[in-house]
Short mmCIF file of C-alpha atoms and ligand atoms in Angstrom, two decimals:
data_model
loop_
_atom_site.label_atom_id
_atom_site.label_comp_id
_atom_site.label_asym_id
_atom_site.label_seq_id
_atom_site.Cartn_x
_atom_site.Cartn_y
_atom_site.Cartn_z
CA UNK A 1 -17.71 20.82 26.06
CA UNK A 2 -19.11 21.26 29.99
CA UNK A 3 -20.79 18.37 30.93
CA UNK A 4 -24.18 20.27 30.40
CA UNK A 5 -25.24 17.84 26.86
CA UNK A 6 -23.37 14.05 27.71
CA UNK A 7 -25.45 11.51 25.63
CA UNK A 8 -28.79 10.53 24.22
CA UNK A 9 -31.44 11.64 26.92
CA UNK A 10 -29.42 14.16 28.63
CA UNK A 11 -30.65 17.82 29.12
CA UNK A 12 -29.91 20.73 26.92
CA UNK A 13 -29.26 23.98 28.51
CA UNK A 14 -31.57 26.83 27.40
CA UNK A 15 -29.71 30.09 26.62
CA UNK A 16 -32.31 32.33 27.86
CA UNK A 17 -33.19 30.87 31.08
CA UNK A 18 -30.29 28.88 31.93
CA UNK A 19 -32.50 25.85 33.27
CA UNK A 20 -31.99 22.41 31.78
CA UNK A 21 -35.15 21.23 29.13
CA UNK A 22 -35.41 18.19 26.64
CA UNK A 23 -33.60 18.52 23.26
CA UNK A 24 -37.05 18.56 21.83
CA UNK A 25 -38.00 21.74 23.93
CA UNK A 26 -35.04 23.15 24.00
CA UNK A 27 -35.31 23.17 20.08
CA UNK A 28 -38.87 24.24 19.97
CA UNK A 29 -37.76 27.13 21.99
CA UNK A 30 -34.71 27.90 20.02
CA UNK A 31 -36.54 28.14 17.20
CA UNK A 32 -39.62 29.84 18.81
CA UNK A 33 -42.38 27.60 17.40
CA UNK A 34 -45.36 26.18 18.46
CA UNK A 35 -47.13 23.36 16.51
CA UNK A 36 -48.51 25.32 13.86
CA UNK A 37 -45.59 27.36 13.50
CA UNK A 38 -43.37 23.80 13.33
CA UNK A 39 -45.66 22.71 10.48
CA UNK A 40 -45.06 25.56 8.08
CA UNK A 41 -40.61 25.48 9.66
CA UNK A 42 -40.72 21.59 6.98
CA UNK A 43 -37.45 22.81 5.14
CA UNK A 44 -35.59 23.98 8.05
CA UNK A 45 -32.81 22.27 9.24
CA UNK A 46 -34.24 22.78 12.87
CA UNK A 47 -37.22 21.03 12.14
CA UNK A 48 -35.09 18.11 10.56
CA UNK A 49 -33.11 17.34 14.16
CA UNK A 50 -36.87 17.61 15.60
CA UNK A 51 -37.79 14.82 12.80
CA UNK A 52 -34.92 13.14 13.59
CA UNK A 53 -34.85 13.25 17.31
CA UNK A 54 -38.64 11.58 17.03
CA UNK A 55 -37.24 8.61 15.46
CA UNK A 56 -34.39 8.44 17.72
CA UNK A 57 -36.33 6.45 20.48
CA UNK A 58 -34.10 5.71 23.80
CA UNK A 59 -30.53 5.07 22.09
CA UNK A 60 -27.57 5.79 23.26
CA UNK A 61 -25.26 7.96 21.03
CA UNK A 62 -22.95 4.51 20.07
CA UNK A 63 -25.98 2.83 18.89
CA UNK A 64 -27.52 6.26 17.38
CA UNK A 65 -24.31 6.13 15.19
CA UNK A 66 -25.43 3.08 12.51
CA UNK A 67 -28.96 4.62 12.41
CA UNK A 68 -29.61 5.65 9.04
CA UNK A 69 -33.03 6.92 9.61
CA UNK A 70 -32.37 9.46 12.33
CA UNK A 71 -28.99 10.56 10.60
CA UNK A 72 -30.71 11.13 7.09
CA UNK A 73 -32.67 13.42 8.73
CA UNK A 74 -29.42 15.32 9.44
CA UNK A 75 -28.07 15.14 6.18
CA UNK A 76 -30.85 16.72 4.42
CA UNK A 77 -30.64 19.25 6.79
CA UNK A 78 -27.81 20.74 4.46
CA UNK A 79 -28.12 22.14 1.07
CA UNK A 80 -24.31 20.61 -0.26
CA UNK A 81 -23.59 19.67 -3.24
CA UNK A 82 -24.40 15.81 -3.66
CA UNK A 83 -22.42 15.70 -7.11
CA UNK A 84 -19.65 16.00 -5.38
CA UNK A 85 -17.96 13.57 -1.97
CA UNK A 86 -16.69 16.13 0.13
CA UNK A 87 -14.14 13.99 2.57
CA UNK A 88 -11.78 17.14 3.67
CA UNK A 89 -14.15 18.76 5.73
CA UNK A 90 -11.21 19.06 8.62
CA UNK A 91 -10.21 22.05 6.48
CA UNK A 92 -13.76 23.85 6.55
CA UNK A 93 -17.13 23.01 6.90
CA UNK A 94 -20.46 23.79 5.14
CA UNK A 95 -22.62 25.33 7.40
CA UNK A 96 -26.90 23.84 7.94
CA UNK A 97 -29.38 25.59 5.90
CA UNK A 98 -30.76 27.22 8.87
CA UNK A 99 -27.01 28.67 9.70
CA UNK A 100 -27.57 30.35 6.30
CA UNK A 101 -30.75 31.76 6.01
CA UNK A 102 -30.00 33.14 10.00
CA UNK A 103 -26.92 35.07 8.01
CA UNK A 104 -28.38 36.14 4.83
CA UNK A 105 -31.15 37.51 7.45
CA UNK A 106 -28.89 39.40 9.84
CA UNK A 107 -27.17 40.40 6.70
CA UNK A 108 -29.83 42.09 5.21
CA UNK A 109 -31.10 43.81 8.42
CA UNK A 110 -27.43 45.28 8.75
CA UNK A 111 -27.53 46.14 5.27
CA UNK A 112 -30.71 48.67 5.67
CA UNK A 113 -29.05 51.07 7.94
CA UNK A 114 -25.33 49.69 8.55
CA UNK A 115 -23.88 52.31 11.04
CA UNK A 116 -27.53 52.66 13.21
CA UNK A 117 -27.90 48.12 12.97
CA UNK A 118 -24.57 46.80 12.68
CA UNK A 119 -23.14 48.92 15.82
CA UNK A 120 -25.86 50.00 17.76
CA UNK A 121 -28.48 46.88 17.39
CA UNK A 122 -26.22 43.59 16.22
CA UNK A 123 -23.02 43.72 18.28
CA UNK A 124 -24.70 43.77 20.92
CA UNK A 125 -26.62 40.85 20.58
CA UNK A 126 -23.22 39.24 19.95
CA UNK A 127 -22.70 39.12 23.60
CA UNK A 128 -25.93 36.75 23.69
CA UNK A 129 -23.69 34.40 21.39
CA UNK A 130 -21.04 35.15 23.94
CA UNK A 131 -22.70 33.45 26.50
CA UNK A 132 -24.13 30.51 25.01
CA UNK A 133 -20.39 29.76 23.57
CA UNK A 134 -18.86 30.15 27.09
CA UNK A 135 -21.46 27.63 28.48
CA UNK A 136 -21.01 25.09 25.93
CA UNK A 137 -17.32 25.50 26.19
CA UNK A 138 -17.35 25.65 29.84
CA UNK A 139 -15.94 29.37 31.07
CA UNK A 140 -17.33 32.54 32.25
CA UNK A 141 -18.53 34.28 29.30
CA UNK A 142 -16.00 37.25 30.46
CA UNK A 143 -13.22 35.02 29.58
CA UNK A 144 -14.68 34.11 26.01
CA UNK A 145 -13.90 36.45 22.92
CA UNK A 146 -15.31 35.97 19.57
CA UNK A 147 -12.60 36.12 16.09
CA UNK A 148 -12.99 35.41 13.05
CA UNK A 149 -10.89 31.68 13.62
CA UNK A 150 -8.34 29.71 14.97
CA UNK A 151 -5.72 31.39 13.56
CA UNK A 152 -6.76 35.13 14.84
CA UNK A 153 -7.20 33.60 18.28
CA UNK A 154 -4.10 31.68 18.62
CA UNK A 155 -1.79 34.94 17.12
CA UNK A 156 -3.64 36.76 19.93
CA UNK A 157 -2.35 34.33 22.71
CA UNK A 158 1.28 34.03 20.88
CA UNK A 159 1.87 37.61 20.23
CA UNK A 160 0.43 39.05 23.31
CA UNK A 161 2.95 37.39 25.85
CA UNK A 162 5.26 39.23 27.26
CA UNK A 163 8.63 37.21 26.45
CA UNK A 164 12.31 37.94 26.92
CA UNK A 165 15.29 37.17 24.92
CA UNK A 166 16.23 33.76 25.41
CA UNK A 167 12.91 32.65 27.08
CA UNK A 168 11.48 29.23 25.27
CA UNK A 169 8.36 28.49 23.39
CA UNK A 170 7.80 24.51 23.35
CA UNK A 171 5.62 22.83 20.92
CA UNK A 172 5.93 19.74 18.62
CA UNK A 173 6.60 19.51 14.89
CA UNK A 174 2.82 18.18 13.62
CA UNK A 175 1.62 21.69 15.38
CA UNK A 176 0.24 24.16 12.94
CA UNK A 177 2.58 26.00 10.26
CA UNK A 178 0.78 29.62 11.38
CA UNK A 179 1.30 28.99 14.42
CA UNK A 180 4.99 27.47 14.35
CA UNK A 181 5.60 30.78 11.75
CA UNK A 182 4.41 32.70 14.88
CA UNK A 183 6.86 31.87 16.88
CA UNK A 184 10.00 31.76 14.69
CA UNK A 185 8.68 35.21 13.61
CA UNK A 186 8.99 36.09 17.13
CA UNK A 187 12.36 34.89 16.99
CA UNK A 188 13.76 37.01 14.71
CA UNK A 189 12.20 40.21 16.20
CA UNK A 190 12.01 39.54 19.99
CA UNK A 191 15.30 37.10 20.40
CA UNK A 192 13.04 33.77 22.36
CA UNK A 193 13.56 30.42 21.48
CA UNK A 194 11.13 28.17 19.47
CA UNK A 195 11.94 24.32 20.54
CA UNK A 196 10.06 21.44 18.68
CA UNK A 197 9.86 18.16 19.08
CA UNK A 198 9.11 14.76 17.20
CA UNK A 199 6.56 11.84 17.81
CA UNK A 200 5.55 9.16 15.62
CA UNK A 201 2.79 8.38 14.65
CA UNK A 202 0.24 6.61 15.48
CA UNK A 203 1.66 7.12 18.93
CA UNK A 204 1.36 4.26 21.39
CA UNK A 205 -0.24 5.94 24.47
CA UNK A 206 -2.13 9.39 25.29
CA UNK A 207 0.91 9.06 28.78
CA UNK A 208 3.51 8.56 25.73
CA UNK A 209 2.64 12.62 24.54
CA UNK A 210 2.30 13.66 27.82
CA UNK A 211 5.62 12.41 28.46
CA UNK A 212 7.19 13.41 25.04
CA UNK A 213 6.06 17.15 26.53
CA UNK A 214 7.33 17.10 29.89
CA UNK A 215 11.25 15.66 28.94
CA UNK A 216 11.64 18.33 26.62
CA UNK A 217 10.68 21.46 29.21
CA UNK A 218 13.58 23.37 30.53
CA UNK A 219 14.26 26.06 33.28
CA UNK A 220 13.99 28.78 29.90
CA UNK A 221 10.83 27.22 29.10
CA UNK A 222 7.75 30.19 29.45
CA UNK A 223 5.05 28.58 27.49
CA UNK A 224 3.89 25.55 25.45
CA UNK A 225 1.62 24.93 22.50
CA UNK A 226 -0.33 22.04 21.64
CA UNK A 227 -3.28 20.70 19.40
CA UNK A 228 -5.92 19.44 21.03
CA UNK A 229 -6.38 17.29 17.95
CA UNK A 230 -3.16 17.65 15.08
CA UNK A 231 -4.07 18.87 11.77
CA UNK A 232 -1.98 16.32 10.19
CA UNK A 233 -3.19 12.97 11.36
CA UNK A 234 -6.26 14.17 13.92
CA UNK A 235 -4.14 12.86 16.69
CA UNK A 236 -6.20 13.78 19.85
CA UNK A 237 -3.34 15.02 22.94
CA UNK A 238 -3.98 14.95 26.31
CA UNK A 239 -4.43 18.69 26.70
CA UNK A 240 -5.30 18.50 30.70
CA UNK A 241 -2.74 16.50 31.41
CA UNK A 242 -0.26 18.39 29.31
CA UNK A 243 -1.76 22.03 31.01
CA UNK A 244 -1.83 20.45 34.04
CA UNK A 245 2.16 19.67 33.82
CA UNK A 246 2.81 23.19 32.81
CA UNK A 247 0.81 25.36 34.86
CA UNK A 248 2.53 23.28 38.03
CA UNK A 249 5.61 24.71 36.97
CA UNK A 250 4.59 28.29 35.97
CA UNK A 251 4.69 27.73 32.24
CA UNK A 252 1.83 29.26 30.32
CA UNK A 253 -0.39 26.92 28.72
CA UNK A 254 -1.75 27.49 24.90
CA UNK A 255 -4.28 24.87 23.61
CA UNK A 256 -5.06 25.07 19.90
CA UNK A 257 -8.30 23.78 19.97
CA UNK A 258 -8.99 24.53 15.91
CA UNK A 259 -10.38 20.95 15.26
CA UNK A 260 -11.73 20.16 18.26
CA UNK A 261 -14.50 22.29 19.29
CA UNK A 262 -17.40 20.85 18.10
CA UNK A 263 -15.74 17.56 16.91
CA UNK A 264 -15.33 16.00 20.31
CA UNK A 265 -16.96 16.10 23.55
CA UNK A 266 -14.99 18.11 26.58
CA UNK A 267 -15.29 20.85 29.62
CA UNK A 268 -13.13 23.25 28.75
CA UNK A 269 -12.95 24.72 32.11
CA UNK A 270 -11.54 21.55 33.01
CA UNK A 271 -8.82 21.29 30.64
CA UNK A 272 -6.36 23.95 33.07
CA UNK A 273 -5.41 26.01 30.18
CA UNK A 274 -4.50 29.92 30.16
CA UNK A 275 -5.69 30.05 26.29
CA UNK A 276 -7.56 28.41 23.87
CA UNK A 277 -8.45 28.99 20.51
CA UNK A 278 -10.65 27.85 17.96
CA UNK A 279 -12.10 27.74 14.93
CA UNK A 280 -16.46 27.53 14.64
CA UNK A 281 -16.31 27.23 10.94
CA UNK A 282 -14.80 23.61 11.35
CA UNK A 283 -16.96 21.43 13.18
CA UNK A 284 -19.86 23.33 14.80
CA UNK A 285 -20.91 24.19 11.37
CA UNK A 286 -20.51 27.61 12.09
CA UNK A 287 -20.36 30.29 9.05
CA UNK A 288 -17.04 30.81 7.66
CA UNK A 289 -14.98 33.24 9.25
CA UNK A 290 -15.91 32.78 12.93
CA UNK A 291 -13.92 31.44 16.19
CA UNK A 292 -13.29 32.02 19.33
CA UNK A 293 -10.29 32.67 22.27
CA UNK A 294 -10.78 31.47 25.73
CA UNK A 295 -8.60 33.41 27.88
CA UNK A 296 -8.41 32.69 31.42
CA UNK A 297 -9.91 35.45 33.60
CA UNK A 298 -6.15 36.22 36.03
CA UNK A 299 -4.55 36.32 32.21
CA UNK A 300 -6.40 39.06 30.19
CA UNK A 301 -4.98 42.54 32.13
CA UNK A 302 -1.90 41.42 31.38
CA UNK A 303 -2.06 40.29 27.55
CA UNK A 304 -1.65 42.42 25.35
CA UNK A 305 -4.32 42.46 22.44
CA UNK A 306 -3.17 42.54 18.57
CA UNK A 307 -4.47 45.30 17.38
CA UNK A 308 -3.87 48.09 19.70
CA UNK A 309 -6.92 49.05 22.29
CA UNK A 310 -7.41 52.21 23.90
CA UNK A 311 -6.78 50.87 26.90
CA UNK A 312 -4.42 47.41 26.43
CA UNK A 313 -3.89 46.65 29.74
CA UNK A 314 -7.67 46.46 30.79
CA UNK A 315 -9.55 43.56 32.25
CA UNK A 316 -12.01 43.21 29.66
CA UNK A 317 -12.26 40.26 27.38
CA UNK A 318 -13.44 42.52 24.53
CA UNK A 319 -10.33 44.50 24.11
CA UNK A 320 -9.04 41.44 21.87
CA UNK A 321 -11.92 41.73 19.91
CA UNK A 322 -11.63 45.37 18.64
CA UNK A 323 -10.27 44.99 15.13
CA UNK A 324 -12.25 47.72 13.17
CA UNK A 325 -15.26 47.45 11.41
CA UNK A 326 -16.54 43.66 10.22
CA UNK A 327 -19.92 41.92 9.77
CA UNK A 328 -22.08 40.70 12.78
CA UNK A 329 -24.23 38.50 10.36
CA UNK A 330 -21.49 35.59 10.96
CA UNK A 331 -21.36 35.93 14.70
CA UNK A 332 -24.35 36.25 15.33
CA UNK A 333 -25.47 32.70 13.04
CA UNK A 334 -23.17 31.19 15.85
CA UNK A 335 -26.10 31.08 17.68
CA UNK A 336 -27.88 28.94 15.03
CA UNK A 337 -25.13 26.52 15.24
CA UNK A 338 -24.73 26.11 18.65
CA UNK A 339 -28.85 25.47 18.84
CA UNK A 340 -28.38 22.81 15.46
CA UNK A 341 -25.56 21.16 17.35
CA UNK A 342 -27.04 21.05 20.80
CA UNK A 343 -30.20 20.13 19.09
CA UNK A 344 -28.38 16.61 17.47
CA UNK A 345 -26.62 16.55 20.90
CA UNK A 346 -22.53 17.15 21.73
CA UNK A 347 -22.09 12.98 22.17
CA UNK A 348 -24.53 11.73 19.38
CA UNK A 349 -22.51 14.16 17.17
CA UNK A 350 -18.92 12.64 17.72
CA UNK A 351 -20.05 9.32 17.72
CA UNK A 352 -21.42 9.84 14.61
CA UNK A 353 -18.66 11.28 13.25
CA UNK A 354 -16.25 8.05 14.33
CA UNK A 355 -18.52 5.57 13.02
CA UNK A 356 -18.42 7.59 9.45
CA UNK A 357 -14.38 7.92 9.81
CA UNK A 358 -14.19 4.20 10.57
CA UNK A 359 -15.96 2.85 8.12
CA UNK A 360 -13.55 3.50 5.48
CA UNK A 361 -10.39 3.51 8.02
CA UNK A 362 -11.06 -0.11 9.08
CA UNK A 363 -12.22 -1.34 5.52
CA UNK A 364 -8.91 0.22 4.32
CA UNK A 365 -6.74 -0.88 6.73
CA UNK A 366 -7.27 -3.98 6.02
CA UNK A 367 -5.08 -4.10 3.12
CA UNK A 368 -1.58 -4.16 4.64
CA UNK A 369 -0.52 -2.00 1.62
CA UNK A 370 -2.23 1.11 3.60
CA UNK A 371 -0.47 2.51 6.31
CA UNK A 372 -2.49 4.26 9.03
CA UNK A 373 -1.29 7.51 10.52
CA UNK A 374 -4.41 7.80 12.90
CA UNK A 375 -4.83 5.56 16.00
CA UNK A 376 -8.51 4.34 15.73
CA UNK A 377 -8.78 4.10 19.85
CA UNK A 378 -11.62 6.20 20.65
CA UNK A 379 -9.37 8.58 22.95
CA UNK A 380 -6.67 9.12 20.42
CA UNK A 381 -8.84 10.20 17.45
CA UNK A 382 -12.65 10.72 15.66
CA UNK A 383 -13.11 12.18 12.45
CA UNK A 384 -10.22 12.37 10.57
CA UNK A 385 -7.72 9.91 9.56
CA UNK A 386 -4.65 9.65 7.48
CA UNK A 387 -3.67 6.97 5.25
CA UNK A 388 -0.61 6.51 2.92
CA UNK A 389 -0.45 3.62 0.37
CA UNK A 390 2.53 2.16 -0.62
CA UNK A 391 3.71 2.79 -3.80
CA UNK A 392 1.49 5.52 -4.53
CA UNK A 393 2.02 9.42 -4.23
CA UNK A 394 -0.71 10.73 -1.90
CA UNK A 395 -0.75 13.68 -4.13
CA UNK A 396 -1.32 11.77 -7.33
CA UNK A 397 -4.27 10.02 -5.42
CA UNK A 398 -5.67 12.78 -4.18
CA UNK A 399 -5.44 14.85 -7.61
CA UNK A 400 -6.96 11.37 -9.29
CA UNK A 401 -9.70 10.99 -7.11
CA UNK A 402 -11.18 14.74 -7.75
CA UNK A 403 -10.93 14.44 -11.23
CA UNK A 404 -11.84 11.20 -11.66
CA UNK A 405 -14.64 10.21 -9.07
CA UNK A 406 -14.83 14.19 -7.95
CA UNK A 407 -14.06 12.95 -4.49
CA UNK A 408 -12.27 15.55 -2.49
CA UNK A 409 -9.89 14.81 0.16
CA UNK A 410 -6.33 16.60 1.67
CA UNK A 411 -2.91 15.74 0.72
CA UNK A 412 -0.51 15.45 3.51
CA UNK A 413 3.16 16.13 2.70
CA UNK A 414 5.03 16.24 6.57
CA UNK A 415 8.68 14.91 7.16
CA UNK A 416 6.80 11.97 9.34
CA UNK A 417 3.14 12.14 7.39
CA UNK A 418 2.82 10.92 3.43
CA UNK A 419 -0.85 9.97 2.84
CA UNK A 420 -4.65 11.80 2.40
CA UNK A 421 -6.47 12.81 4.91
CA UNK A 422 -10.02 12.07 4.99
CA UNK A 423 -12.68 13.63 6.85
CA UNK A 424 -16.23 13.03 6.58
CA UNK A 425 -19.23 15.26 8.23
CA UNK A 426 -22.26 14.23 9.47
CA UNK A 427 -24.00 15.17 6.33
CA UNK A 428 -21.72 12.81 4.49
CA UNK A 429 -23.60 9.57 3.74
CA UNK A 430 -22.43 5.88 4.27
CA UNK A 431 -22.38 5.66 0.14
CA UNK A 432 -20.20 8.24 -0.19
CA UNK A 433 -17.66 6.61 1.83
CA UNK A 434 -17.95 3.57 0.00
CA UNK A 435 -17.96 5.59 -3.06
CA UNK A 436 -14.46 6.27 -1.86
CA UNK A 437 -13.10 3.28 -0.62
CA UNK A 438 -13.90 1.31 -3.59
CA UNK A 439 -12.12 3.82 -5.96
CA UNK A 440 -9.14 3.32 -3.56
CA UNK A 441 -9.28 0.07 -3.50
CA UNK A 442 -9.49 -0.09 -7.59
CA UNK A 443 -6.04 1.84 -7.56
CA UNK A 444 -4.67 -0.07 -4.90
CA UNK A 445 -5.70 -3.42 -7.69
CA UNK A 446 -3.78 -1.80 -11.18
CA UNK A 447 -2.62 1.41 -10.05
CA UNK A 448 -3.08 4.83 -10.96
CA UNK A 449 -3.41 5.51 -14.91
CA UNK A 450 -0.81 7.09 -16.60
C1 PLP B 501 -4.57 22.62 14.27
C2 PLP B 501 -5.05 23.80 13.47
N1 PLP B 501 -4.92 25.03 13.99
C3 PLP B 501 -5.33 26.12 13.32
C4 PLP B 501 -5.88 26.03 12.08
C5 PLP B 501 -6.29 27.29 11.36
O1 PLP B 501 -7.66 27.35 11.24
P1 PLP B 501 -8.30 28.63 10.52
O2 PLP B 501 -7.77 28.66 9.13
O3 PLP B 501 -9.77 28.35 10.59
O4 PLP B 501 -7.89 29.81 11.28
C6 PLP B 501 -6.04 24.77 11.49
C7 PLP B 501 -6.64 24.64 10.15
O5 PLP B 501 -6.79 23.59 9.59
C8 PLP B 501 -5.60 23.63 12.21
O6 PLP B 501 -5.70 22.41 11.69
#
């Protein structure tokens, strides 16, 4: 994210004005309260990170992280299911209650005259959620456009480059199976050449990937792909340093970003890249079916969009967003997200987020029958890790786990990656981790029954 929201203390930007206020006005404005209006807002997850942010005193995000009092605050901030241990939330995330009642709202408005509100009122307030994405991101709202995920963003930067017969596509094995599909698709119809690559994991250095990158470019090579953080293992890669190799040598530079926007802090302006796409329904506890594609501003004339524009060759950001006729409600509950997540803070968030992944990751590890997939250095990882355990089938675990202790977590079947995946959320509760880990533990004792 820009540098705008760093740590405990630091400024929020305010959407409408632009200047920098406290969290706690910047969330009283959000929300558009006064005191009396706060007192009757109890239930809303707004007024929670207000609670919370009372009791947060001077801390600094690290030491925010083990405070139970401010983050329970957060946690009832979300109507989940507590019957349940939700620990794959890398897949999708709930959204706060305030996300939802903002899109049952905008729902229902579009709903009382769809053709006169959805087209003529709600899109375009979508350019208000536009702007506030760019900022947070850290672009020119011209070069932001809003999809419906990762997925629709990144097949807009693969398809729509121009590429010849012959001309390479780099990227490394752990990279996304859409997106890999992507480009052997574009193999058999257009003739380039997909080239992957292997690296273990954990890997020993951030320099290690940027290296693994830059032996494996050629004079064919036109563009590379890489995760900002792997889906596999939530292996964070040095994606300026990587765009920054690239880019020096005329090679296009694609960043998917699907698990990182909202999971850990950056300026996306200063990553270098020419695209970058996301997902908002992953960790900005956006609703489902929303994302975004940064494309840089001297790269949109010339890309061609996916589904076809009147005019394909225009300098206009929105030309990659014209795919028919779909609901505002979700984009425009971005907005409610962004304010929920600003409101907890960009730093406090991630650093929350680490100190829920490593308290079962260390207490695990400990055991030298678990194998770690994840590097638990702050720069090479934060919510997610992947574990195997010898001698037992991470899909048997996984399976035994939901139906046994209704914990859910991610089986991960890769040539270089046996384990589960675990990712918790910042609604998730220290309990429910050691909920977890001691069911683990009890298989890792006398196995899994028969
Ligand atoms: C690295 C990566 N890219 C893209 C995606 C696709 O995200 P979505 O299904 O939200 O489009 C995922 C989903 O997990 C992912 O892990």
């Amino acid at each position: 994210m820009s540098g705008a929201v760093q740590d405990v203390g630091d400024r929020c930007y305010d959407a409408a004005g632009g200047v920098n206020v406290g969290r706690r006005d910047f969330l009283m404005r959000a929300a558009g309260v006064g005191a009396f209006a706060y007192a009757s807002f109890r239930d809303d997850a707004i007024a929670r990170v207000l609670a919370a942010d009372r009791s947060a005193g001077g801390k600094s995000a690290t030491e925010l992280a083990h405070n139970e009092r401010y983050w329970g605050q957060i946690q009832r901030a979300f109507a989940v299911d507590r019957s349940v241990i939700n620990l794959n939330n890398g897949g999708v995330n709930p959204a706060s209650r305030v996300v939802m009642d903002a899109m049952r709202r905008h729902l229902e408005f579009t709903n009382q005259i769809p053709a006169r509100n959805l087209w003529k009122i709600q899109d375009k307030q979508v350019e208000t959620v536009r702007q506030r994405l760019a900022r947070v991101f850290g672009c020119d709202p011209e070069e932001m456009a809003i999809t419906r995920n990762a997925s629709e963003a990144m097949e807009i930067a693969l398809y729509g480059l121009d590429l010849e017969r012959g001309d390479e596509v780099l990227t490394t094995d752990q990279d996304y199976p859409r997106m890999i599909n992507t480009l052997k698709q574009r193999e058999l119809r257009d003739g380039i050449v997909l080239k992957t690559f292997p690296f273990v994991n954990p890997p020993p250095s951030l320099g290690y990937l940027v290296d693994r990158f830059v032996e494996h470019i050629t004079p064919r090579t036109k563009a590379v792909l890489m995760s900002h953080i792997t889906t596999y293992t939530g292996q964070v890669f040095p994606v300026r340093e990587i765009c920054h190799a690239a880019r020096e040598r005329g090679i296009t530079a694609i960043v998917d970003g699907a698990h990182a926007f909202g999971q850990i802090v950056f300026d996306g302006g200063a990553i270098g890249c020419d695209f970058y796409g996301t997902s908002l329904h992953k960790w900005l506890h956006a609703p489902i079916g929303t994302g975004f594609l940064h494309v840089r501003r001297d790269r949109i004339a010339d890309h061609w969009p996916l589904m076809a524009a009147a005019e394909p060759k225009k300098n206009d950001i929105r030309k990659f967003e014209e795919i028919g006729t779909h609901p505002a409600a979700n984009r425009l509950a971005v907005a409610e997200a962004l304010t929920f997540y600003e409101g907890i803070g960009p730093a406090r968030h991630e650093a929350r987020l680490r100190h829920l992944r490593d308290r079962f990751a260390e207490r695990l590890a400990a055991s030298d029958r678990v194998r770690l997939y994840t590097s638990l250095a702050p720069e090479q990882s934060c919510a997610l890790a992947t574990l195997g355990i010898d001698g037992v089938d991470p899909a048997d675990l996984a399976e035994y786990l939901w139906r046994k202790h209704r914990v859910l977590v991610t089986t991960i079947k890769h040539e270089r990656v046996e384990g589960i995946r675990v990712s918790p959320n910042v609604y998730t509760t220290p309990t429910e981790i050691d909920v977890f880990c001691d069911a683990v533990e009890r298989v890792m004792e006398h196995g899994l029954p028969s």
